[in-house]
Short mmCIF file of C-alpha atoms in Angstrom, two decimals:
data_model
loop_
_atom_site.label_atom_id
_atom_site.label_comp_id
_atom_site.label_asym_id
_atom_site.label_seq_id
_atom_site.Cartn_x
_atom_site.Cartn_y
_atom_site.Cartn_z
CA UNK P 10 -6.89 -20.03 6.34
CA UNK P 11 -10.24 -18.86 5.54
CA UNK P 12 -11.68 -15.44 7.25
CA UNK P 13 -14.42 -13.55 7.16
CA UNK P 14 -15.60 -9.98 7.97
CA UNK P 15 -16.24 -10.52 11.96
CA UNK P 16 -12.76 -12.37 12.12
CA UNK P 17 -10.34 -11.09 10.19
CA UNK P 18 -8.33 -8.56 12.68
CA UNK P 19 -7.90 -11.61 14.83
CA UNK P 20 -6.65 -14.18 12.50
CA UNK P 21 -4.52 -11.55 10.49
CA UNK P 22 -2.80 -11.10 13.69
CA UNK P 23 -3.28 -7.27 13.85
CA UNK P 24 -4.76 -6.52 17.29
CA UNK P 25 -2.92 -3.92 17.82
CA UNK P 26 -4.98 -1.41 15.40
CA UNK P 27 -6.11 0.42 17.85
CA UNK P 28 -3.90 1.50 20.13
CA UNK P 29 -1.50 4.96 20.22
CA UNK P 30 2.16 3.03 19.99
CA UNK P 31 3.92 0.40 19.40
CA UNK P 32 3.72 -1.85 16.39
CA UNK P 33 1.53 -0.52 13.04
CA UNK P 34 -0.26 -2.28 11.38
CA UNK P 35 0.39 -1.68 7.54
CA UNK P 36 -1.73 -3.17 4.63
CA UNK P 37 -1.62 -2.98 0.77
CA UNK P 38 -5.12 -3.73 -0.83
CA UNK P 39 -5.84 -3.46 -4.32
CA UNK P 40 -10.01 -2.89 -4.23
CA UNK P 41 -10.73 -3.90 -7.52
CA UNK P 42 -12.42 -0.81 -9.55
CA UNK P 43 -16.18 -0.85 -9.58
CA UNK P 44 -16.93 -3.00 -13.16
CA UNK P 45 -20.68 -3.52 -14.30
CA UNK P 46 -18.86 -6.89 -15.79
CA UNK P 47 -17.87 -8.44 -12.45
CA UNK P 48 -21.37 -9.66 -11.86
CA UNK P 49 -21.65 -10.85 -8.06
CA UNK P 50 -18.29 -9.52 -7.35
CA UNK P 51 -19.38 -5.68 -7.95
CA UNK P 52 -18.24 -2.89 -5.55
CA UNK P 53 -21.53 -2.66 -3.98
CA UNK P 54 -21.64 -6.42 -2.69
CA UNK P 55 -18.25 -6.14 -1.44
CA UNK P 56 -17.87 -2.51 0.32
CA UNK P 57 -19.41 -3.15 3.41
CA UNK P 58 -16.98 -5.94 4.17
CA UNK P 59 -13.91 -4.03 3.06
CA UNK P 60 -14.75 -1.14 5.48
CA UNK P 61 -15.53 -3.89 8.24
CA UNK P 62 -11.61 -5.62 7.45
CA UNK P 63 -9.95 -2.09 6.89
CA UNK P 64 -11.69 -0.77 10.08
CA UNK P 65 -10.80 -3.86 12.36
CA UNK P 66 -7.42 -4.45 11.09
CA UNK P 67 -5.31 -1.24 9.54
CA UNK P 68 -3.49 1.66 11.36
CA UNK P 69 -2.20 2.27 7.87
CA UNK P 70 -3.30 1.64 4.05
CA UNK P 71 -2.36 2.06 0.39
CA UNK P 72 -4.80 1.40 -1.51
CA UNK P 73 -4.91 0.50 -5.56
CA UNK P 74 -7.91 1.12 -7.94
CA UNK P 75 -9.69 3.24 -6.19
CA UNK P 76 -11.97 5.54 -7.96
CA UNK P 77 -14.12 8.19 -7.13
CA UNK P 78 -17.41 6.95 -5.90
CA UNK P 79 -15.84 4.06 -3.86
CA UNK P 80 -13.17 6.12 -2.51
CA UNK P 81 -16.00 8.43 -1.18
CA UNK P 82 -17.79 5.19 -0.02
CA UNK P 83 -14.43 4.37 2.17
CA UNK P 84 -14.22 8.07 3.23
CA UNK P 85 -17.91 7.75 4.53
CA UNK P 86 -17.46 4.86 6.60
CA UNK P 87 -14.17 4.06 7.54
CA UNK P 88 -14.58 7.90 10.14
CA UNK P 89 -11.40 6.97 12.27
CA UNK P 90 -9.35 7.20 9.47
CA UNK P 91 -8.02 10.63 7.72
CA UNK P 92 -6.91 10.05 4.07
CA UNK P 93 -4.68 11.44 0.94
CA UNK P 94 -4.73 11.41 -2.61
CA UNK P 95 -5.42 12.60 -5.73
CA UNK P 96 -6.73 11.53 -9.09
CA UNK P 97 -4.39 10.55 -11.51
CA UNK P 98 -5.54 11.62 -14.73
CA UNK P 99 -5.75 15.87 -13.71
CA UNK P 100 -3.93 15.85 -10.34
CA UNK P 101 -7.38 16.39 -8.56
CA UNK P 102 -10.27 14.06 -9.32
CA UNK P 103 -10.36 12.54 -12.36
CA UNK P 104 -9.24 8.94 -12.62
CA UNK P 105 -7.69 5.92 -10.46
CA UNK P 106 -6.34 7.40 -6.81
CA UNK P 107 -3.92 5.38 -4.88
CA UNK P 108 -4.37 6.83 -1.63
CA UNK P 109 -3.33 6.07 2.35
CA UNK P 110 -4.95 5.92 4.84
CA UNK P 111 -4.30 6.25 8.09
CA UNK P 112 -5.92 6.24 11.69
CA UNK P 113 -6.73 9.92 13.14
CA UNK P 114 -6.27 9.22 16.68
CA UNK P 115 -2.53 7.65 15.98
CA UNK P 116 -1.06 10.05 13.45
CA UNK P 117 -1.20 13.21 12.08
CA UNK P 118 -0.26 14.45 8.81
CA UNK P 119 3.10 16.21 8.38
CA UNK P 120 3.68 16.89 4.37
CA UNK P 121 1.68 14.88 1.56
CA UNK P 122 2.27 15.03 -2.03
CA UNK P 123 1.84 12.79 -5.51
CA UNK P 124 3.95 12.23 -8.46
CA UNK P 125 3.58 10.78 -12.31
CA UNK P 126 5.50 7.65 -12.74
CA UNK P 127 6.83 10.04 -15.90
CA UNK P 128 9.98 11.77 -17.19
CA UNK P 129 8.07 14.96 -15.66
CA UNK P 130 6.98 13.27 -12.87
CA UNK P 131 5.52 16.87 -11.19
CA UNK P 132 3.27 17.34 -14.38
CA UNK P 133 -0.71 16.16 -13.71
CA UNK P 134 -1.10 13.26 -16.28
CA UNK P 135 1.87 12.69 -17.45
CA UNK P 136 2.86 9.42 -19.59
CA UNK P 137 6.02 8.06 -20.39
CA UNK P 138 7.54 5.08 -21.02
CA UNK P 139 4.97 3.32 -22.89
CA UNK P 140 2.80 3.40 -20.28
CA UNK P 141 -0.90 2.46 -20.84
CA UNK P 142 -2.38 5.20 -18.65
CA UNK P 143 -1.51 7.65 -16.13
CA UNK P 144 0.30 6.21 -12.81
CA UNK P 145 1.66 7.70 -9.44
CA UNK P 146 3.04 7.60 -6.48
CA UNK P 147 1.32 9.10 -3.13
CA UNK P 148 3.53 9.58 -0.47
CA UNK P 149 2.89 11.26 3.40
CA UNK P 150 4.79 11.98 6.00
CA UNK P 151 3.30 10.76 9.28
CA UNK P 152 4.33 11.59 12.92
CA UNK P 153 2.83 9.12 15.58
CA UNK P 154 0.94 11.29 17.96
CA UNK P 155 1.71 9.67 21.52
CA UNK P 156 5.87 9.15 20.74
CA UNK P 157 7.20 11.67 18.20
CA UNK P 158 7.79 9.00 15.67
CA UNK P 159 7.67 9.61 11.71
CA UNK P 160 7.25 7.78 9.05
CA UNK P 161 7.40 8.26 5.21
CA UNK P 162 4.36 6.07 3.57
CA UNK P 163 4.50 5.64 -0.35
CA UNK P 164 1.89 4.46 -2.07
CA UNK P 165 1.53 3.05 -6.33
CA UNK P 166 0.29 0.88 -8.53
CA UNK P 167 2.38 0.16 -11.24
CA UNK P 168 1.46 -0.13 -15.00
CA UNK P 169 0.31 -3.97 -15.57
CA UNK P 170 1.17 -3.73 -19.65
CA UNK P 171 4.46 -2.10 -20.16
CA UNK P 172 7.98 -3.62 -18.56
CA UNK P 173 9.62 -0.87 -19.15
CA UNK P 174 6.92 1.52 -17.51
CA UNK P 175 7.27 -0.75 -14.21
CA UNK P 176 10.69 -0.72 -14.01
CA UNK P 177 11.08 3.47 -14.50
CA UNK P 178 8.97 4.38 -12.37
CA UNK P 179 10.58 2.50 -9.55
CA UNK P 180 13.21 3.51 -9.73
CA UNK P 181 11.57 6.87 -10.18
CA UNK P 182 10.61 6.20 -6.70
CA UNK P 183 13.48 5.20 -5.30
CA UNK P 184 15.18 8.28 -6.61
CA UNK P 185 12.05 10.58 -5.08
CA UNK P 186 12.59 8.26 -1.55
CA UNK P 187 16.38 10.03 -1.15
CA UNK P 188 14.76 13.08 -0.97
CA UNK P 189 11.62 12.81 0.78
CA UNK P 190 12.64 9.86 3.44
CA UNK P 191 15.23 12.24 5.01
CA UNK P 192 16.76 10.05 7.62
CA UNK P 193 13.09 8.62 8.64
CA UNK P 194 11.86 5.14 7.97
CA UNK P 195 10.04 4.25 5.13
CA UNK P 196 7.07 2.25 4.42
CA UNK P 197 6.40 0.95 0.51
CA UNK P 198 3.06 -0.71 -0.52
CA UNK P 199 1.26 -1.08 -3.90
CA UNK P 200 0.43 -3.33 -6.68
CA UNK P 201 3.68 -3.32 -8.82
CA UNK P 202 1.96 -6.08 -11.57
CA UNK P 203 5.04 -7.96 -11.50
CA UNK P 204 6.97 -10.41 -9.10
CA UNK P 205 9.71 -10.72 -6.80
CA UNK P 206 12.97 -10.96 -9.28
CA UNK P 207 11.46 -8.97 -11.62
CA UNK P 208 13.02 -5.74 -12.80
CA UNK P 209 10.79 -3.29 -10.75
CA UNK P 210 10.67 -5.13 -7.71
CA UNK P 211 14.65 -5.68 -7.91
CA UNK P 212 15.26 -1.76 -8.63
CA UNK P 213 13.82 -1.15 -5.03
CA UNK P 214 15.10 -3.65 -3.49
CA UNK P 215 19.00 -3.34 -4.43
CA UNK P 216 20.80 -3.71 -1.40
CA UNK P 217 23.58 -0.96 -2.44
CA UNK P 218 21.66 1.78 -3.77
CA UNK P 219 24.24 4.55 -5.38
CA UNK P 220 21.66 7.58 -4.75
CA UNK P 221 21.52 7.67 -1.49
CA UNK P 222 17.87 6.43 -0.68
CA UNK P 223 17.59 4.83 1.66
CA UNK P 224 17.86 0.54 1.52
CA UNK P 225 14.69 -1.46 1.14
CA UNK P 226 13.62 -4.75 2.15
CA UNK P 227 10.84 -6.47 0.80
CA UNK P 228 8.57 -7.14 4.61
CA UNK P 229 7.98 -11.02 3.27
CA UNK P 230 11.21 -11.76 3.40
CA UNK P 231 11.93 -9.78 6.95
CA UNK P 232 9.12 -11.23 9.11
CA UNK P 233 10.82 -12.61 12.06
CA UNK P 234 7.64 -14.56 12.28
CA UNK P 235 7.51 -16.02 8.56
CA UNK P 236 5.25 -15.62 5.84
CA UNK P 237 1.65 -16.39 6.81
CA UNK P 238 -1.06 -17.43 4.26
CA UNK P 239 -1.30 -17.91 0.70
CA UNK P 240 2.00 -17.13 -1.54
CA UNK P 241 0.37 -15.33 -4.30
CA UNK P 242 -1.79 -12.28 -4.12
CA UNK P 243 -3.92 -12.88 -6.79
CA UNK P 244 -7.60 -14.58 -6.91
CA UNK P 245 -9.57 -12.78 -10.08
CA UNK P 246 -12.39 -13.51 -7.80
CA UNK P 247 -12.34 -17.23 -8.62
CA UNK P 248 -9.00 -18.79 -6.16
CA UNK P 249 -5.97 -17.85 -5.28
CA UNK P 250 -3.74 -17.87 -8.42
CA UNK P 251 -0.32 -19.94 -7.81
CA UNK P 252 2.52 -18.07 -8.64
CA UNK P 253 1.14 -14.40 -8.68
CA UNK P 254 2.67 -12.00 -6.01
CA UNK P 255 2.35 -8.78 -7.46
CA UNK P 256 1.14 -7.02 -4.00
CA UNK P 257 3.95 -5.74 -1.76
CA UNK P 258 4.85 -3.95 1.83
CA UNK P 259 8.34 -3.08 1.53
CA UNK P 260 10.27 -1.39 4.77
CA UNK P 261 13.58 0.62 5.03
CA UNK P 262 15.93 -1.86 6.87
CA UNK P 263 15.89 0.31 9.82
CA UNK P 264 12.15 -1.16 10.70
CA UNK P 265 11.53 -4.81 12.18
CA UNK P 266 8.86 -6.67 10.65
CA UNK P 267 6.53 -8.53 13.26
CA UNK P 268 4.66 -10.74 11.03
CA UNK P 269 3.70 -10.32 6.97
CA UNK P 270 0.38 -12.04 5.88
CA UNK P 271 -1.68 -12.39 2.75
CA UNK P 272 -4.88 -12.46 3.89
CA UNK P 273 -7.61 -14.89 2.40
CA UNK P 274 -10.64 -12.83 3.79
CA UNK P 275 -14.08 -13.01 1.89
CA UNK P 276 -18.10 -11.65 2.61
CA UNK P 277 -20.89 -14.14 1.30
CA UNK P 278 -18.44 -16.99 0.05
CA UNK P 279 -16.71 -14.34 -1.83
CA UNK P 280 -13.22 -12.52 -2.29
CA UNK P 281 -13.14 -9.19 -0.78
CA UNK P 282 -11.40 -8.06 -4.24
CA UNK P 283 -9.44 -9.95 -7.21
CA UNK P 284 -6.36 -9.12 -4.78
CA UNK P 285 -5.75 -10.76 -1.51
CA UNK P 286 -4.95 -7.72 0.99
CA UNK P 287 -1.51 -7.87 2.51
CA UNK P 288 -0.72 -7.09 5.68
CA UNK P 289 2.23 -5.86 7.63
CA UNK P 290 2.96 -5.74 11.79
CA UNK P 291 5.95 -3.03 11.92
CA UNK P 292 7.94 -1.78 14.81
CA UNK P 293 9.69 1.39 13.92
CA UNK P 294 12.74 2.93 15.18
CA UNK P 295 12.42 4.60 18.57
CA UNK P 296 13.96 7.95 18.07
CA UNK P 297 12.16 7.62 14.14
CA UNK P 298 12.46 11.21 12.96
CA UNK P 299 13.94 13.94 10.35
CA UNK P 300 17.35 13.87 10.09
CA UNK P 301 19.29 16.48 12.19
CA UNK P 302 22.23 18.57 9.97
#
């Protein structure tokens, strides 16, 4: 299914963006960095509509590819939402963020933080694992304003070039989840450049982890209702590309996925991004909180 700008919160099944509780509505969006080679398909003929789907559809987002100036674009315009992040190349605002968003009136920040997909993963920068740039991970804690809920929200892109890279710095994550998730639920989205079976995706998803993090399910495979739209996640602007999921929303098993949907939405005959947004309908846990000694 087709959708467009004015349409898209209906049809993606996420009316319930606005409101204080119940389900959240979770997407993963790689934006596509602003290229003076994409032609038609440059930031500035796209923005407007990505604000206008974010805006109408999200209580939550991890974003991919975001750089400076669009990132301050979003920040402009998308006012109900707070956001966090840093740059990835110095830690503050130099290079590629991957940051969350997430609606004002619903949450409010408890703890935030980032770390290098890296063997020092707390060092600005930092490359390892033949790597072909600087990656992380942004994570925040969020606690649900009108029930007391929390939530742990991790955010990445993944390097597309080096196998090795992917698969280290999930499970990078995975070890960093035992410690920050501390008996709340957890939400995973990001571009991981590789697909389901692969080695990344499969480190996060092992259904007996031995460090204690806590079990992740990938929220495609959970929907009670299905998966809804295209398979693959990938368009390069042109279609969508058979065969290519590399965009994910994974949950802790302790969250019920309403619905999971890869969302064809375009502006002007065009795709919003070379990435089809996904999109997640979550119910937490009730009593969803810090673990109690």
């Amino acid at each position: 299914m087709t959708t467009g700008p004015e349409d898209t919160r209906e049809q993606a099944g996420a009316s319930t963006a606005h409101r204080e509780d119940g389900p959240i509505t979770v997407v993963s969006f790689n934006l596509r960095f602003d290229s003076p080679t994409d032609g038609a398909n440059r930031w500035r003929r796209r923005r407007r509509a990505v604000v206008d789907f974010l805006d109408g559809t999200a209580d939550v987002a991890g974003l991919q590819e975001a750089r400076r100036r669009p990132l301050g674009y979003l920040v402009r315009h998308l006012r109900a939402f707070k956001w966090v992040g840093v740059g990835r190349d110095d830690g503050r605002r130099k290079g590629e963020y991957a940051p969350v968003f997430y609606r004002r009136e619903r949450f409010e920040r408890r703890d935030r933080g980032t770390f290098w997909m890296s063997t020092t993963p707390d060092e600005p920068g930092s490359v390892s694992w033949g790597s072909s740039r600087p990656r992380i991970a942004t994570w925040v804690v969020l606690h649900e304003r009108a029930t007391g809920r929390e939530v742990v929200h991790v955010n990445t892109h993944l390097d597309h070039r080096s196998a090795e890279a992917r698969a280290e710095g999930a499970r990078l994550i995975r070890e960093r989840l035992g410690r920050l998730a501390g008996g709340r639920p957890v939400i995973l989205t990001g571009d991981f450049n590789d697909g389901p079976g692969g080695e990344a995706h499969t480190a996060l998803t092992d259904p007996a982890p031995a460090d204690g993090a806590p079990i992740l399910v990938d929220a495609r495979h959970a929907s009670l209702s299905g998966h809804e739209g295209p398979d693959s996640t990938w368009t390069g602007f042109e279609a969508v590309k058979e065969g290519r999921v590399i965009d994910f929303v994974l949950v802790s098993n302790d969250v019920t996925v309403l619905r999971h949907r890869s969302v064809v939405a375009r502006t002007g005959g065009r795709f919003l991004s070379d990435h089809l947004p996904v999109l997640a309908v979550l119910d937490l846990p009730a009593t969803s909180g810090p673990a109690v000694p």
